[in-house]
JSON list of C-alpha atoms in Angstrom, two decimals:
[
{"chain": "A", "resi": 1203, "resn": "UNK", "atom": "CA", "xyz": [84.96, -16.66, -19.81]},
{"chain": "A", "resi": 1204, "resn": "UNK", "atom": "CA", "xyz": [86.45, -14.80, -22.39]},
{"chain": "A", "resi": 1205, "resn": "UNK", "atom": "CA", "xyz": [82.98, -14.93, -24.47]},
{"chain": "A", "resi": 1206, "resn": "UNK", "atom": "CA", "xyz": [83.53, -16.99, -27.18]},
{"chain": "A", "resi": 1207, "resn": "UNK", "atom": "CA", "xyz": [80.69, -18.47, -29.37]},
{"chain": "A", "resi": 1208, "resn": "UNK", "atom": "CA", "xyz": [80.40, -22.37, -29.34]},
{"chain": "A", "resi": 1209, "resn": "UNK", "atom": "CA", "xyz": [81.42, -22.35, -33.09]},
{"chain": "A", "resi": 1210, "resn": "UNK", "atom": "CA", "xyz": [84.39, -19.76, -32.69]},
{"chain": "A", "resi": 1211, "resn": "UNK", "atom": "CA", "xyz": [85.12, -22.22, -29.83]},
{"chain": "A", "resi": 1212, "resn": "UNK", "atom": "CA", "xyz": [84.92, -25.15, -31.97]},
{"chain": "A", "resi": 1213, "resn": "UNK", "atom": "CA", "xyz": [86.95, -23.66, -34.86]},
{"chain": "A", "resi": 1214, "resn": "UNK", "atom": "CA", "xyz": [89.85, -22.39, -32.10]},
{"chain": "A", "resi": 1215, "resn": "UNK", "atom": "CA", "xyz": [89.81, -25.96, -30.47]},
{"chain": "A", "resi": 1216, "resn": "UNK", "atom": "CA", "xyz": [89.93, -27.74, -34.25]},
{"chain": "A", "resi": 1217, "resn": "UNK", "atom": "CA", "xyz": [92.65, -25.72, -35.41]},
{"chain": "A", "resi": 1218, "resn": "UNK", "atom": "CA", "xyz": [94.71, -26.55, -32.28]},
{"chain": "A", "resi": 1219, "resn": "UNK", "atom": "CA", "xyz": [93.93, -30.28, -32.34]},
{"chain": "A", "resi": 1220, "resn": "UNK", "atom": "CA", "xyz": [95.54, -32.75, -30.13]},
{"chain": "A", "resi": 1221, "resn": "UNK", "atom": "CA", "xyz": [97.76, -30.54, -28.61]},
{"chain": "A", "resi": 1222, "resn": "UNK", "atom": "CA", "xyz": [95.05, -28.56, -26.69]},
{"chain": "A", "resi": 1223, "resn": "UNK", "atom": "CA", "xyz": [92.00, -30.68, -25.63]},
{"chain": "A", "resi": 1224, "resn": "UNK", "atom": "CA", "xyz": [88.98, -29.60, -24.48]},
{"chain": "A", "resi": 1225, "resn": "UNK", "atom": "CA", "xyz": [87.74, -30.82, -21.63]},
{"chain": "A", "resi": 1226, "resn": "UNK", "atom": "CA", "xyz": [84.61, -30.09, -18.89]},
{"chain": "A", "resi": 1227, "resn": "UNK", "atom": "CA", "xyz": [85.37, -27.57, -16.29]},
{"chain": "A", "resi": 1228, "resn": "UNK", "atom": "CA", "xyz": [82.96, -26.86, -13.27]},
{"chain": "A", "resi": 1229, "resn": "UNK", "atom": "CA", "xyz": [81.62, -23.97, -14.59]},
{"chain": "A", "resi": 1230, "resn": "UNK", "atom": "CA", "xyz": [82.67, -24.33, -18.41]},
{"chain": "A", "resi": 1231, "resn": "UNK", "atom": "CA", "xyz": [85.06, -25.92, -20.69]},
{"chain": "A", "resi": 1232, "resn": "UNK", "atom": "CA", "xyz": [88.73, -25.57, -20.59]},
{"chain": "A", "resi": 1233, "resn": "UNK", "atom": "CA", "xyz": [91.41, -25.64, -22.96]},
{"chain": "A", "resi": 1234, "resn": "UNK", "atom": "CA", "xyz": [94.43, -27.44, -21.48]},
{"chain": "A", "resi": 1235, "resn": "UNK", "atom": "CA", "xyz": [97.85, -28.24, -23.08]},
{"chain": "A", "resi": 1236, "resn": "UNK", "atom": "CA", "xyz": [97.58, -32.14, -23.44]},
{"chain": "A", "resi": 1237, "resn": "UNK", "atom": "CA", "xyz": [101.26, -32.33, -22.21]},
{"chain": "A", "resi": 1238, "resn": "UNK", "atom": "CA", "xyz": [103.07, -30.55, -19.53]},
{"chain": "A", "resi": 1239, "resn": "UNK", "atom": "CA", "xyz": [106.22, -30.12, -22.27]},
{"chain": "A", "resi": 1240, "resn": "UNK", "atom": "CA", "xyz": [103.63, -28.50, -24.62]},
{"chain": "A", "resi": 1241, "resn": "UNK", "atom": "CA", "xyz": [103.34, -25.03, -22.15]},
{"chain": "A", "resi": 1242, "resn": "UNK", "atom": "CA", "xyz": [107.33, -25.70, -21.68]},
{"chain": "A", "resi": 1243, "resn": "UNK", "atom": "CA", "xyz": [108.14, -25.51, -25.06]},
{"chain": "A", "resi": 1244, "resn": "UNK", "atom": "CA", "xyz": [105.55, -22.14, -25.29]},
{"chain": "A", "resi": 1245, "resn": "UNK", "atom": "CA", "xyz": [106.88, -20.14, -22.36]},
{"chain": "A", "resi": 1246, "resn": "UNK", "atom": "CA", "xyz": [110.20, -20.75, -23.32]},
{"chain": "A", "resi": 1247, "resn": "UNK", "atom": "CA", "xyz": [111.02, -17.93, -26.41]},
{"chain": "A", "resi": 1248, "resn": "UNK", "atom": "CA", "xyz": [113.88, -19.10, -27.70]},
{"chain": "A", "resi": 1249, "resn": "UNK", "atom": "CA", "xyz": [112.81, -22.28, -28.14]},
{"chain": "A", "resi": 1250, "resn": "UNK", "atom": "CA", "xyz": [109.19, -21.68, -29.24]},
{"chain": "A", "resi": 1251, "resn": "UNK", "atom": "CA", "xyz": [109.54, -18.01, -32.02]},
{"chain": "A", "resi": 1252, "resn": "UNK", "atom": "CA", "xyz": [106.22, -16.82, -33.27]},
{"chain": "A", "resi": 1253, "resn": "UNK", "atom": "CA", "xyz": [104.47, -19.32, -31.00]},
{"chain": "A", "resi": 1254, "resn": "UNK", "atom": "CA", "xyz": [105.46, -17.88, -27.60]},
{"chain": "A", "resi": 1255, "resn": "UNK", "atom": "CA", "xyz": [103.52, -17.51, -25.15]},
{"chain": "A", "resi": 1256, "resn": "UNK", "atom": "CA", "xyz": [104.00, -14.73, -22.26]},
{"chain": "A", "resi": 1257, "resn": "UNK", "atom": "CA", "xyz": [102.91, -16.02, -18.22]},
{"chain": "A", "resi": 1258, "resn": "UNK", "atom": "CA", "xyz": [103.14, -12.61, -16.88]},
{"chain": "A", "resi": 1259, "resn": "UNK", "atom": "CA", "xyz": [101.31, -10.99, -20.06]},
{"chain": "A", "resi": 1260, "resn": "UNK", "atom": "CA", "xyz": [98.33, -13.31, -19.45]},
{"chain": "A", "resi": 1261, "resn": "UNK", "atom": "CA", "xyz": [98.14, -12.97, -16.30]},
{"chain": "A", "resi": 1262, "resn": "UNK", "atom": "CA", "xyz": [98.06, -8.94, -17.08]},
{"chain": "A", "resi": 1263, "resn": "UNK", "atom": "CA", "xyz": [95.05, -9.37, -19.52]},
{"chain": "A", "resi": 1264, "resn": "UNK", "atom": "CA", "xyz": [93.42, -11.82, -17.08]},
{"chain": "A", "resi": 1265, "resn": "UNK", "atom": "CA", "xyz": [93.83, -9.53, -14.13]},
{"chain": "A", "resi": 1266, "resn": "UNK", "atom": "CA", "xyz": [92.60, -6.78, -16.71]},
{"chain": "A", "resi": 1267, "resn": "UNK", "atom": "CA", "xyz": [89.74, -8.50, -18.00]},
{"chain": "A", "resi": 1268, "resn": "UNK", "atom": "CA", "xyz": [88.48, -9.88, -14.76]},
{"chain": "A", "resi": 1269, "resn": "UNK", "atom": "CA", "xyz": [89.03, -6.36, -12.78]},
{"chain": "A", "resi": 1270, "resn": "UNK", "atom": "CA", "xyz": [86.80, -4.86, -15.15]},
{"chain": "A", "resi": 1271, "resn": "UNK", "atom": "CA", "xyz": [84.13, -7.81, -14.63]},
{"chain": "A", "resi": 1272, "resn": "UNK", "atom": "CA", "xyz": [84.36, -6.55, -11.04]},
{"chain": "A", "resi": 1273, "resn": "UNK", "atom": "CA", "xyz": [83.81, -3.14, -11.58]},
{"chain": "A", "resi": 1274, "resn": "UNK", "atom": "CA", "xyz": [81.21, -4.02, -13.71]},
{"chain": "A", "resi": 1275, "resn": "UNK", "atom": "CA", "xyz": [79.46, -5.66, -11.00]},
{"chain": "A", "resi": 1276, "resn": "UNK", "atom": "CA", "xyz": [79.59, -9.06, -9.07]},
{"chain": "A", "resi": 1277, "resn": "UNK", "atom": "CA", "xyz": [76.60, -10.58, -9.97]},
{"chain": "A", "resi": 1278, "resn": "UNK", "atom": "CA", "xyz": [78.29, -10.97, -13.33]},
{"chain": "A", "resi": 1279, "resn": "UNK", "atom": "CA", "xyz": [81.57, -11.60, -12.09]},
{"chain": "A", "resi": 1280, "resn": "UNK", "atom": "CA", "xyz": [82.49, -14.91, -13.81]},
{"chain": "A", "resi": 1281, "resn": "UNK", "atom": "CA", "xyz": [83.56, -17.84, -11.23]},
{"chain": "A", "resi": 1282, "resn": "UNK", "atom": "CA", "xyz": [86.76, -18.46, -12.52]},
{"chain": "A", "resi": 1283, "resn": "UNK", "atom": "CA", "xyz": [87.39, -14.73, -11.42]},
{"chain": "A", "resi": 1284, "resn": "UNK", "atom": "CA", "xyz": [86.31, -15.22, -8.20]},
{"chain": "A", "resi": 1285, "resn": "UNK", "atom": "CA", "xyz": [88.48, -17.78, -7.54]},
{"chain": "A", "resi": 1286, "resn": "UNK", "atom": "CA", "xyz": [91.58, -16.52, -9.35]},
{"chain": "A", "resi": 1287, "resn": "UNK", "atom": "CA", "xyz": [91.35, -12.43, -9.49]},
{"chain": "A", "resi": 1288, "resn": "UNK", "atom": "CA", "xyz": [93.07, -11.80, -6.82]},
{"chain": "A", "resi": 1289, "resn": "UNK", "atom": "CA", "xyz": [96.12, -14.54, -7.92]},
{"chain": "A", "resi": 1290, "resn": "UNK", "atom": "CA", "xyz": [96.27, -13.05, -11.27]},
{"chain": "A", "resi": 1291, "resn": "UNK", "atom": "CA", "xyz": [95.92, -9.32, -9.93]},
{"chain": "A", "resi": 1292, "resn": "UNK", "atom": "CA", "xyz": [99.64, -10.09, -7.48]},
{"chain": "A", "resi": 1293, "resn": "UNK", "atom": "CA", "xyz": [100.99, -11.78, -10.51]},
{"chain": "A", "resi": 1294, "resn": "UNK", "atom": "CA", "xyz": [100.23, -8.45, -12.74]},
{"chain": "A", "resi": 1295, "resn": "UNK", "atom": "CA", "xyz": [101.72, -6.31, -9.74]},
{"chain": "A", "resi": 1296, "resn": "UNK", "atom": "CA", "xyz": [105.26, -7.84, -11.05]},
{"chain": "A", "resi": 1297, "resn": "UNK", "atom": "CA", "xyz": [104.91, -5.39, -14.54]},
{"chain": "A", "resi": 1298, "resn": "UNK", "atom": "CA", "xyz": [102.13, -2.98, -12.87]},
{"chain": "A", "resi": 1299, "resn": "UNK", "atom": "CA", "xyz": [102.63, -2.49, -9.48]},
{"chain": "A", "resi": 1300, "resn": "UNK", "atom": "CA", "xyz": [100.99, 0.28, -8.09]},
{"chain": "A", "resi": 1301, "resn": "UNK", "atom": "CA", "xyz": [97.88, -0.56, -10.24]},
{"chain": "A", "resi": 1302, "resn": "UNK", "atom": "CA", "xyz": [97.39, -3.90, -9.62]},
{"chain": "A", "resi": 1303, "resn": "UNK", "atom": "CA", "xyz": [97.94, -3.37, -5.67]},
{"chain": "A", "resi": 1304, "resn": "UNK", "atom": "CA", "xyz": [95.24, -0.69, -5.90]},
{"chain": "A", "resi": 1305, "resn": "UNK", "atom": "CA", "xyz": [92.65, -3.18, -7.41]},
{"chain": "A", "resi": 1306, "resn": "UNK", "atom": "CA", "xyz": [93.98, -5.98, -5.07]},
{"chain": "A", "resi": 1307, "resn": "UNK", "atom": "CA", "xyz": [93.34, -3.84, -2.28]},
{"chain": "A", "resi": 1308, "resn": "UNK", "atom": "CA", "xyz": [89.72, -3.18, -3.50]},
{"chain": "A", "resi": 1309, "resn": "UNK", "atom": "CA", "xyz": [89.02, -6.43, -4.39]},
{"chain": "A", "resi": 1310, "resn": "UNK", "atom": "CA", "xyz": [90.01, -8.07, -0.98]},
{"chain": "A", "resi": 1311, "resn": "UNK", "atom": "CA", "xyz": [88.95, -5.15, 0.79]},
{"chain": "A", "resi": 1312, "resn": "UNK", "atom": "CA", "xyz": [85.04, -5.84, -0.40]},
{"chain": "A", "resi": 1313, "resn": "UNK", "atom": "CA", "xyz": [82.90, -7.46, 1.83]},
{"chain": "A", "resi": 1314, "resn": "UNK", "atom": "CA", "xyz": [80.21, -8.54, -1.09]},
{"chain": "A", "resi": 1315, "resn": "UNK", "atom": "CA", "xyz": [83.17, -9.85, -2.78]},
{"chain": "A", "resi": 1316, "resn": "UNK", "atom": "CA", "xyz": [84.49, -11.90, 0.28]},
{"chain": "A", "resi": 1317, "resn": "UNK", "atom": "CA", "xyz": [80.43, -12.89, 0.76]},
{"chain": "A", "resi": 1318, "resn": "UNK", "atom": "CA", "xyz": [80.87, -13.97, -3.15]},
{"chain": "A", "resi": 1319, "resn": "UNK", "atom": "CA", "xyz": [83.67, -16.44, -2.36]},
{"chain": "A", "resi": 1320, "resn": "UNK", "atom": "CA", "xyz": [82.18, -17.70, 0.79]},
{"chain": "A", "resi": 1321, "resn": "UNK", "atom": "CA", "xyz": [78.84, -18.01, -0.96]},
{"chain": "A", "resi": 1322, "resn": "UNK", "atom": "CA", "xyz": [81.10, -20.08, -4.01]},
{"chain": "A", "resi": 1323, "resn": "UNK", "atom": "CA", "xyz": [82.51, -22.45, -0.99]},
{"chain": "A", "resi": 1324, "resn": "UNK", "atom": "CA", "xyz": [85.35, -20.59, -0.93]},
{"chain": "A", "resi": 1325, "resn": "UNK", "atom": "CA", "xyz": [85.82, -19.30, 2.07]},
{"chain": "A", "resi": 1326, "resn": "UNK", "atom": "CA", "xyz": [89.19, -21.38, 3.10]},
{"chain": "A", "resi": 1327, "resn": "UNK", "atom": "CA", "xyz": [90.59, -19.34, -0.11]},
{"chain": "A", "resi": 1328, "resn": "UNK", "atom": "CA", "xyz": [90.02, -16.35, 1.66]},
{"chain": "A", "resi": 1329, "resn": "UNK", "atom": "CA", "xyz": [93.07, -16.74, 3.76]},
{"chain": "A", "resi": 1330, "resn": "UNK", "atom": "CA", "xyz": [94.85, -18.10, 1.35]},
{"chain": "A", "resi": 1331, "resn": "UNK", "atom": "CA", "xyz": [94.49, -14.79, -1.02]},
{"chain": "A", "resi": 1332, "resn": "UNK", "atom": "CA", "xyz": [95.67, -12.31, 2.03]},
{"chain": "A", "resi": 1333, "resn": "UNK", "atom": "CA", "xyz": [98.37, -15.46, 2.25]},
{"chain": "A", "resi": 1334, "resn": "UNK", "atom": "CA", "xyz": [99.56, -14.38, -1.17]},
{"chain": "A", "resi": 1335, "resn": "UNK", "atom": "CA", "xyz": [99.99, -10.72, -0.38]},
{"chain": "A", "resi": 1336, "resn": "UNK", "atom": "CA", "xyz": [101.92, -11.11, 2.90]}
]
């Protein structure tokens, strides 16, 4: 998703060993904690310093980073954005509100995007999206 080369990949994944596996995704690879107490330990700051790790920043830079996948058009519109953007775009409207409900309404507003999902099998998600926002 976020572009990576296979050997950037492979360096990333090798520096963070055991503690981040990489397993087969649908659509790609994914990078998962191998324990639960692993993403405890990094969303909690105290606790975790230098190594902290932000939820609502990330899901900023992936509402970001898959709104301007969007605008750039759907047919490159990655899957994991289709199935996520509009989660990650609520989640950003906790630190950007009127932004991220402007590109929420757009995205859920667009009838090729909603075509997209349905297209993707994901047309039960739909609801589940407007769900979110009520």
């Amino acid at each position: 998703m976020f572009v990576l080369r296979d050997w950037q990949l492979r360096g990333v994944t090798r520096i963070l060993g055991s503690l981040f596996p990489v397993s087969k995704g649908q659509e790609s690879e994914i990078i998962r904690p191998f324990h639960k107490s692993v993403s405890d330990w990094l969303n909690n700051y105290d606790k975790a310093g230098i190594y902290y790790v932000s939820i609502p920043e990330g899901h900023q830079m992936l509402a970001d980073f898959g709104y301007k996948q969007y605008e750039n058009g759907l047919d490159i519109l990655h899957q994991y954005f289709v199935r996520n953007l509009p989660a990650h775009l609520i989640e950003a409207s906790e630190n950007d509100r009127l932004n991220a409900w402007d590109r929420l309404e757009a995205v859920l507003t667009d009838i090729l995007f909603i075509q997209k999902k349905c297209k993707a099998g994901q047309a039960s998600d739909i609801v589940n999206d407007y769900n979110m926002v009520l």
